[in-house]
Tab-separated table of C-alpha atoms in Angstrom:
chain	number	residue	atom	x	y	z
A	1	UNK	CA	2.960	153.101	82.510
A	2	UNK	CA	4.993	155.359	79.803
A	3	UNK	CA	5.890	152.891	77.103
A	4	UNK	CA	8.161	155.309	76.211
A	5	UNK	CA	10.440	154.993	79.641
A	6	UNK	CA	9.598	151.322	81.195
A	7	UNK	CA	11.842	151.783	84.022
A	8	UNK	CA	10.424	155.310	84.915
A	9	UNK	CA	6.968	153.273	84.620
A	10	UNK	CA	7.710	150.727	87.131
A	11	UNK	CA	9.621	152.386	89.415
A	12	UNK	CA	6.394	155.184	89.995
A	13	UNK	CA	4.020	151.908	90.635
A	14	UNK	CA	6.811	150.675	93.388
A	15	UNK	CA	6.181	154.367	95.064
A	16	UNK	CA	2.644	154.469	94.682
A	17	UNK	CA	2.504	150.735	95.949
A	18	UNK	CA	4.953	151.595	99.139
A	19	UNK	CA	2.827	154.746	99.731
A	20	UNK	CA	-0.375	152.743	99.674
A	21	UNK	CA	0.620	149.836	101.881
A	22	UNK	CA	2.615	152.398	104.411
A	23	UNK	CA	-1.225	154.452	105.106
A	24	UNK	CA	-3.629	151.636	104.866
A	25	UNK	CA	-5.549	150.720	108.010
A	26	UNK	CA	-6.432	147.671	109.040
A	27	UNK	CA	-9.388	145.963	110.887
A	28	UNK	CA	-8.638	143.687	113.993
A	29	UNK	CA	-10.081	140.871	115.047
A	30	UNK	CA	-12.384	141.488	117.856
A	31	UNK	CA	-11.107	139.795	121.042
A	32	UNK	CA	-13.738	140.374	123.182
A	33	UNK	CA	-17.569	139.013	123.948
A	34	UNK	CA	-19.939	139.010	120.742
A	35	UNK	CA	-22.208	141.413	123.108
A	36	UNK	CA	-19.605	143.766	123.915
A	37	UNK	CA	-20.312	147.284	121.855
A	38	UNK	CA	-15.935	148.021	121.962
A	39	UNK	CA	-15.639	145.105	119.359
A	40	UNK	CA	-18.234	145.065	116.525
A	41	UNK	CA	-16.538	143.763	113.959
A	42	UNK	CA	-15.400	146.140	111.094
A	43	UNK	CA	-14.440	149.210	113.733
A	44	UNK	CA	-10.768	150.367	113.312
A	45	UNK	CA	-8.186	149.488	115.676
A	46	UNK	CA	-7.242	152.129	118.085
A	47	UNK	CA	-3.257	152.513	118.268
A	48	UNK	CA	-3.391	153.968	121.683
A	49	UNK	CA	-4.935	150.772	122.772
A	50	UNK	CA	-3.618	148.260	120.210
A	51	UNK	CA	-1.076	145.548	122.279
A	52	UNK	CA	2.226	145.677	120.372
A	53	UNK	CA	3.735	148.357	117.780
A	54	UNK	CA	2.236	147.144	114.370
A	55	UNK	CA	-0.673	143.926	114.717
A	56	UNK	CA	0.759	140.694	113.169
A	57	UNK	CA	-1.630	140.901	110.269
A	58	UNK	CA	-0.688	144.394	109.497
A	59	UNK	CA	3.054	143.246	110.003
A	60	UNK	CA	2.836	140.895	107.345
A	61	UNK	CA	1.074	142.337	104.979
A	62	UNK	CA	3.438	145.145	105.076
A	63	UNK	CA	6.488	142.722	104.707
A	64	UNK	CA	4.981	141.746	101.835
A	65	UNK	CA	3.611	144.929	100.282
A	66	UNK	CA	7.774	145.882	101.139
A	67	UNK	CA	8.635	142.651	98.887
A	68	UNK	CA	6.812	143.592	95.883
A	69	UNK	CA	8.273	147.299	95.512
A	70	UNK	CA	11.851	146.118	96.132
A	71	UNK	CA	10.780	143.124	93.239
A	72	UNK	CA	9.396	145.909	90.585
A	73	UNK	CA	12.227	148.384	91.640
A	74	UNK	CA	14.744	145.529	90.812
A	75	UNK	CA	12.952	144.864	86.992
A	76	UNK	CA	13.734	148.409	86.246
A	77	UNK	CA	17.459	148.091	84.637
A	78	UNK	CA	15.983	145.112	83.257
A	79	UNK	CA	13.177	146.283	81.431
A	80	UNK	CA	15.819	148.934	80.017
A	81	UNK	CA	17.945	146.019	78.399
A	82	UNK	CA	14.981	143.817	77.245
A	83	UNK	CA	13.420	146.854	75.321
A	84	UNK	CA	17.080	147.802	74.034
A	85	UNK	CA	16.660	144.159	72.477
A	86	UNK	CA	13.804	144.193	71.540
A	87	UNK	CA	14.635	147.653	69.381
A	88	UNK	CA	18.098	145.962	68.051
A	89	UNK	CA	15.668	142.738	66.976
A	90	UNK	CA	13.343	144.751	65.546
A	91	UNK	CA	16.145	147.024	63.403
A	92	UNK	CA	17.724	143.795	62.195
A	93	UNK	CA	14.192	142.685	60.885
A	94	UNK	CA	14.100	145.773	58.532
A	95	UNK	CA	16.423	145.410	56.556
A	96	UNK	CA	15.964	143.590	53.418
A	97	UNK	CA	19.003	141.323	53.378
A	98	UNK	CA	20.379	139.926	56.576
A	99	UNK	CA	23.513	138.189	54.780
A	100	UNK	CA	26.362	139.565	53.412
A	101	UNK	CA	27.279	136.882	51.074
A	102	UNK	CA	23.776	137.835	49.454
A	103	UNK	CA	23.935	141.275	50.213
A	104	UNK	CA	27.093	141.918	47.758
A	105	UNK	CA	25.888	139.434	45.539
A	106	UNK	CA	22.429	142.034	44.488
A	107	UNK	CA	25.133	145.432	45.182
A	108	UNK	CA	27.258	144.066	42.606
A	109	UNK	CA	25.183	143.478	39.490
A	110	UNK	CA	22.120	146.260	40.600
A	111	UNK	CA	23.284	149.986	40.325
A	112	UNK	CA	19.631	151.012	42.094
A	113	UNK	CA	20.530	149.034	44.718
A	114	UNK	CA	23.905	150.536	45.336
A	115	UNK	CA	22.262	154.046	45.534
A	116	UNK	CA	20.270	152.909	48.250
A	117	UNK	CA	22.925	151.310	50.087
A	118	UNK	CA	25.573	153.594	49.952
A	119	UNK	CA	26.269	155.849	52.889
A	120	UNK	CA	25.969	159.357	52.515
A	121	UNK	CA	28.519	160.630	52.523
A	122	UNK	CA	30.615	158.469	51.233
A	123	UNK	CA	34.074	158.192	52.647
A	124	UNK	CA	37.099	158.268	49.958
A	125	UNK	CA	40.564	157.790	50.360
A	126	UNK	CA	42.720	157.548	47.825
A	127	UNK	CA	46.429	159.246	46.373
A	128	UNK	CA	46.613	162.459	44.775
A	129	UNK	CA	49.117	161.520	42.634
A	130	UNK	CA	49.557	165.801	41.194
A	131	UNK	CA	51.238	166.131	44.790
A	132	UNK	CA	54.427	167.670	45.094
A	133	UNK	CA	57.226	166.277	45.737
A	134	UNK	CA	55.359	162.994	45.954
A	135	UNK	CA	51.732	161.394	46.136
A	136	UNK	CA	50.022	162.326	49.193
A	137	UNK	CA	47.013	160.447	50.691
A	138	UNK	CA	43.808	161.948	50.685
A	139	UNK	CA	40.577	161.924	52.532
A	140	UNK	CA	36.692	163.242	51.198
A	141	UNK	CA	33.431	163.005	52.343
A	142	UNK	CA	31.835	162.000	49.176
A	143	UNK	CA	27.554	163.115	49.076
A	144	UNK	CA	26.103	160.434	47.259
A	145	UNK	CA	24.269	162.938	44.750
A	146	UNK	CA	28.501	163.349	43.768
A	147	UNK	CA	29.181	159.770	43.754
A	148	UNK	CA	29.936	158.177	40.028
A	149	UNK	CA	27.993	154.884	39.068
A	150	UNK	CA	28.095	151.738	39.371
A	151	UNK	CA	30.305	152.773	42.837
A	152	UNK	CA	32.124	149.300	42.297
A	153	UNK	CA	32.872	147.327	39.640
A	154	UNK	CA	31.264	144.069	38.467
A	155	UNK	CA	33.246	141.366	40.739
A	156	UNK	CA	31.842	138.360	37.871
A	157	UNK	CA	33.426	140.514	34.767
A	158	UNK	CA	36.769	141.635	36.319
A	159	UNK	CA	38.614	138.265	35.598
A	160	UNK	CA	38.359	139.241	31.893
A	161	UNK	CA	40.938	142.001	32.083
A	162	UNK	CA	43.556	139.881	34.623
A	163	UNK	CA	42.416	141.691	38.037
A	164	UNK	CA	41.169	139.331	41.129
A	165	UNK	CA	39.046	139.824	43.629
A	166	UNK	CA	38.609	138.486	46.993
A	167	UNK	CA	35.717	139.125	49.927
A	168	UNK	CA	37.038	139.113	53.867
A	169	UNK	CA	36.136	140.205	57.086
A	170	UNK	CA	37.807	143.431	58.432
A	171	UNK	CA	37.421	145.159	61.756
A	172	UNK	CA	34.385	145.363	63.974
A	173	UNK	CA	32.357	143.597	61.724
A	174	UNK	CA	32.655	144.857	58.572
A	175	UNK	CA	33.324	143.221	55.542
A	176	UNK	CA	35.573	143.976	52.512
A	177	UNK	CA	35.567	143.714	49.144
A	178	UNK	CA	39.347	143.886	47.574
A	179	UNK	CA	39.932	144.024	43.724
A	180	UNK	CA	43.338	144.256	42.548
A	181	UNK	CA	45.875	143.954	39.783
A	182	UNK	CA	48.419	141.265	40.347
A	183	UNK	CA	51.708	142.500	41.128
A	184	UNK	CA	50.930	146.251	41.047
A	185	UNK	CA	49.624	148.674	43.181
A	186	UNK	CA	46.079	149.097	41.407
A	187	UNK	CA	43.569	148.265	44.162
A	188	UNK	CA	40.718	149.193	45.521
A	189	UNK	CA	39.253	148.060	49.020
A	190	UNK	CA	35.271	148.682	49.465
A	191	UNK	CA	34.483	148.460	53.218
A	192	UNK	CA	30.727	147.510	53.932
A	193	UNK	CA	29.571	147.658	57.684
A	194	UNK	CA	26.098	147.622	59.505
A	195	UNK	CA	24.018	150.962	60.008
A	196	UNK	CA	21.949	149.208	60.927
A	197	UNK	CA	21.443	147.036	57.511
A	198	UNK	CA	24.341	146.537	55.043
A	199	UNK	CA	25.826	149.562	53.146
A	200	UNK	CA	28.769	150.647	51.331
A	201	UNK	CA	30.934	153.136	53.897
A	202	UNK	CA	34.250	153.638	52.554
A	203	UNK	CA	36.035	153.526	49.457
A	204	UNK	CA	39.994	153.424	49.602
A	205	UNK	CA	42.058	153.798	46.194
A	206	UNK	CA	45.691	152.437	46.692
A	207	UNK	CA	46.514	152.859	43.233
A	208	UNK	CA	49.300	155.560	42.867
């Protein structure tokens, strides 16, 4: 079976099993005297002479043999979705930190570690404030080899020059880090999200 393609696997044994039970012969009991030289036992059955279409015997084992293909075909899809799990389980187990809450925790005070789990390219938005007539909102792809570090500011030393910070959940699954200045519009939003372990993805600069 290709471990590659279980489905593929299991649906080529169902064939080879339908293919197998559909030409086999069978012997038949003999149903005549032990001296009788038509039925030694072990000759084949003659269909020209057999009573009935198919033997019982043969009939059975057939509905059977019919049983188990339609059983394997049917475990196809499903060995599709257990492997899929399998893959997603075995993903998850890769990557060094599983929680977030510890996750930002080493990203915030370890610059290494931010280099190795920052995306690359990094996405940027922020306000080109030079714009005429007024600010305008920009987008970048960022490569990492352009990206200026530490990426994000120590969260446990921003308190010392009045700015907050807060950590919440944003859309599908992602988590944000927000640090601001109260009552202005200096703020910065770090988005982190799953690819598949924790990494920084976007960047967005809402100071103006």
């Amino acid at each position: 079976m290709d471990s590659r393609n279980p489905a593929a696997g299991i649906l080529a044994v169902a064939l080879k099993a339908w293919k197998w039970c559909m030409s086999a012969e069978y012997v038949q009991e003999p149903a005549c005297g032990r001296d009788d030289a038509r039925c030694r036992v072990g000759t084949r059955v003659d269909p020209a002479r057999s009573i009935g279409a198919i033997p019982l015997r043969k009939h059975t084992y057939r509905v059977a043999c019919v049983g188990l293909a339609l059983a394997l075909v049917a475990c196809a899809p499903a060995s599709d979705s257990v492997a899929s799990q399998f893959a997603a389980t075995d993903a998850a187990s890769a990557c060094p930190i599983d929680s977030f809450e510890v996750f930002i925790e080493r990203f915030d005070r370890e610059i290494a570690f931010q280099e190795l789990t920052t995306a690359d390219p990094l996405v940027v938005e922020r306000y080109d404030t030079a714009a005429e007539p007024e600010p305008r909102r920009v987008v970048e792809d960022v490569a990492l080899a352009d990206v200026s570090w530490p990426v994000m500011p120590r969260l446990d030393l921003v308190g010392g020059s009045g700015r907050t910070y807060d950590i919440a959940p944003a859309a599908d699954g992602r988590m944000e880090v927000r640090v601001r200045m109260p009552d202005t519009s200096d703020q910065q939003r770090y988005v982190f999200g799953r690819s598949p372990c924790w990494q920084l993805q976007r960047v967005v600069d809402e100071s103006i």
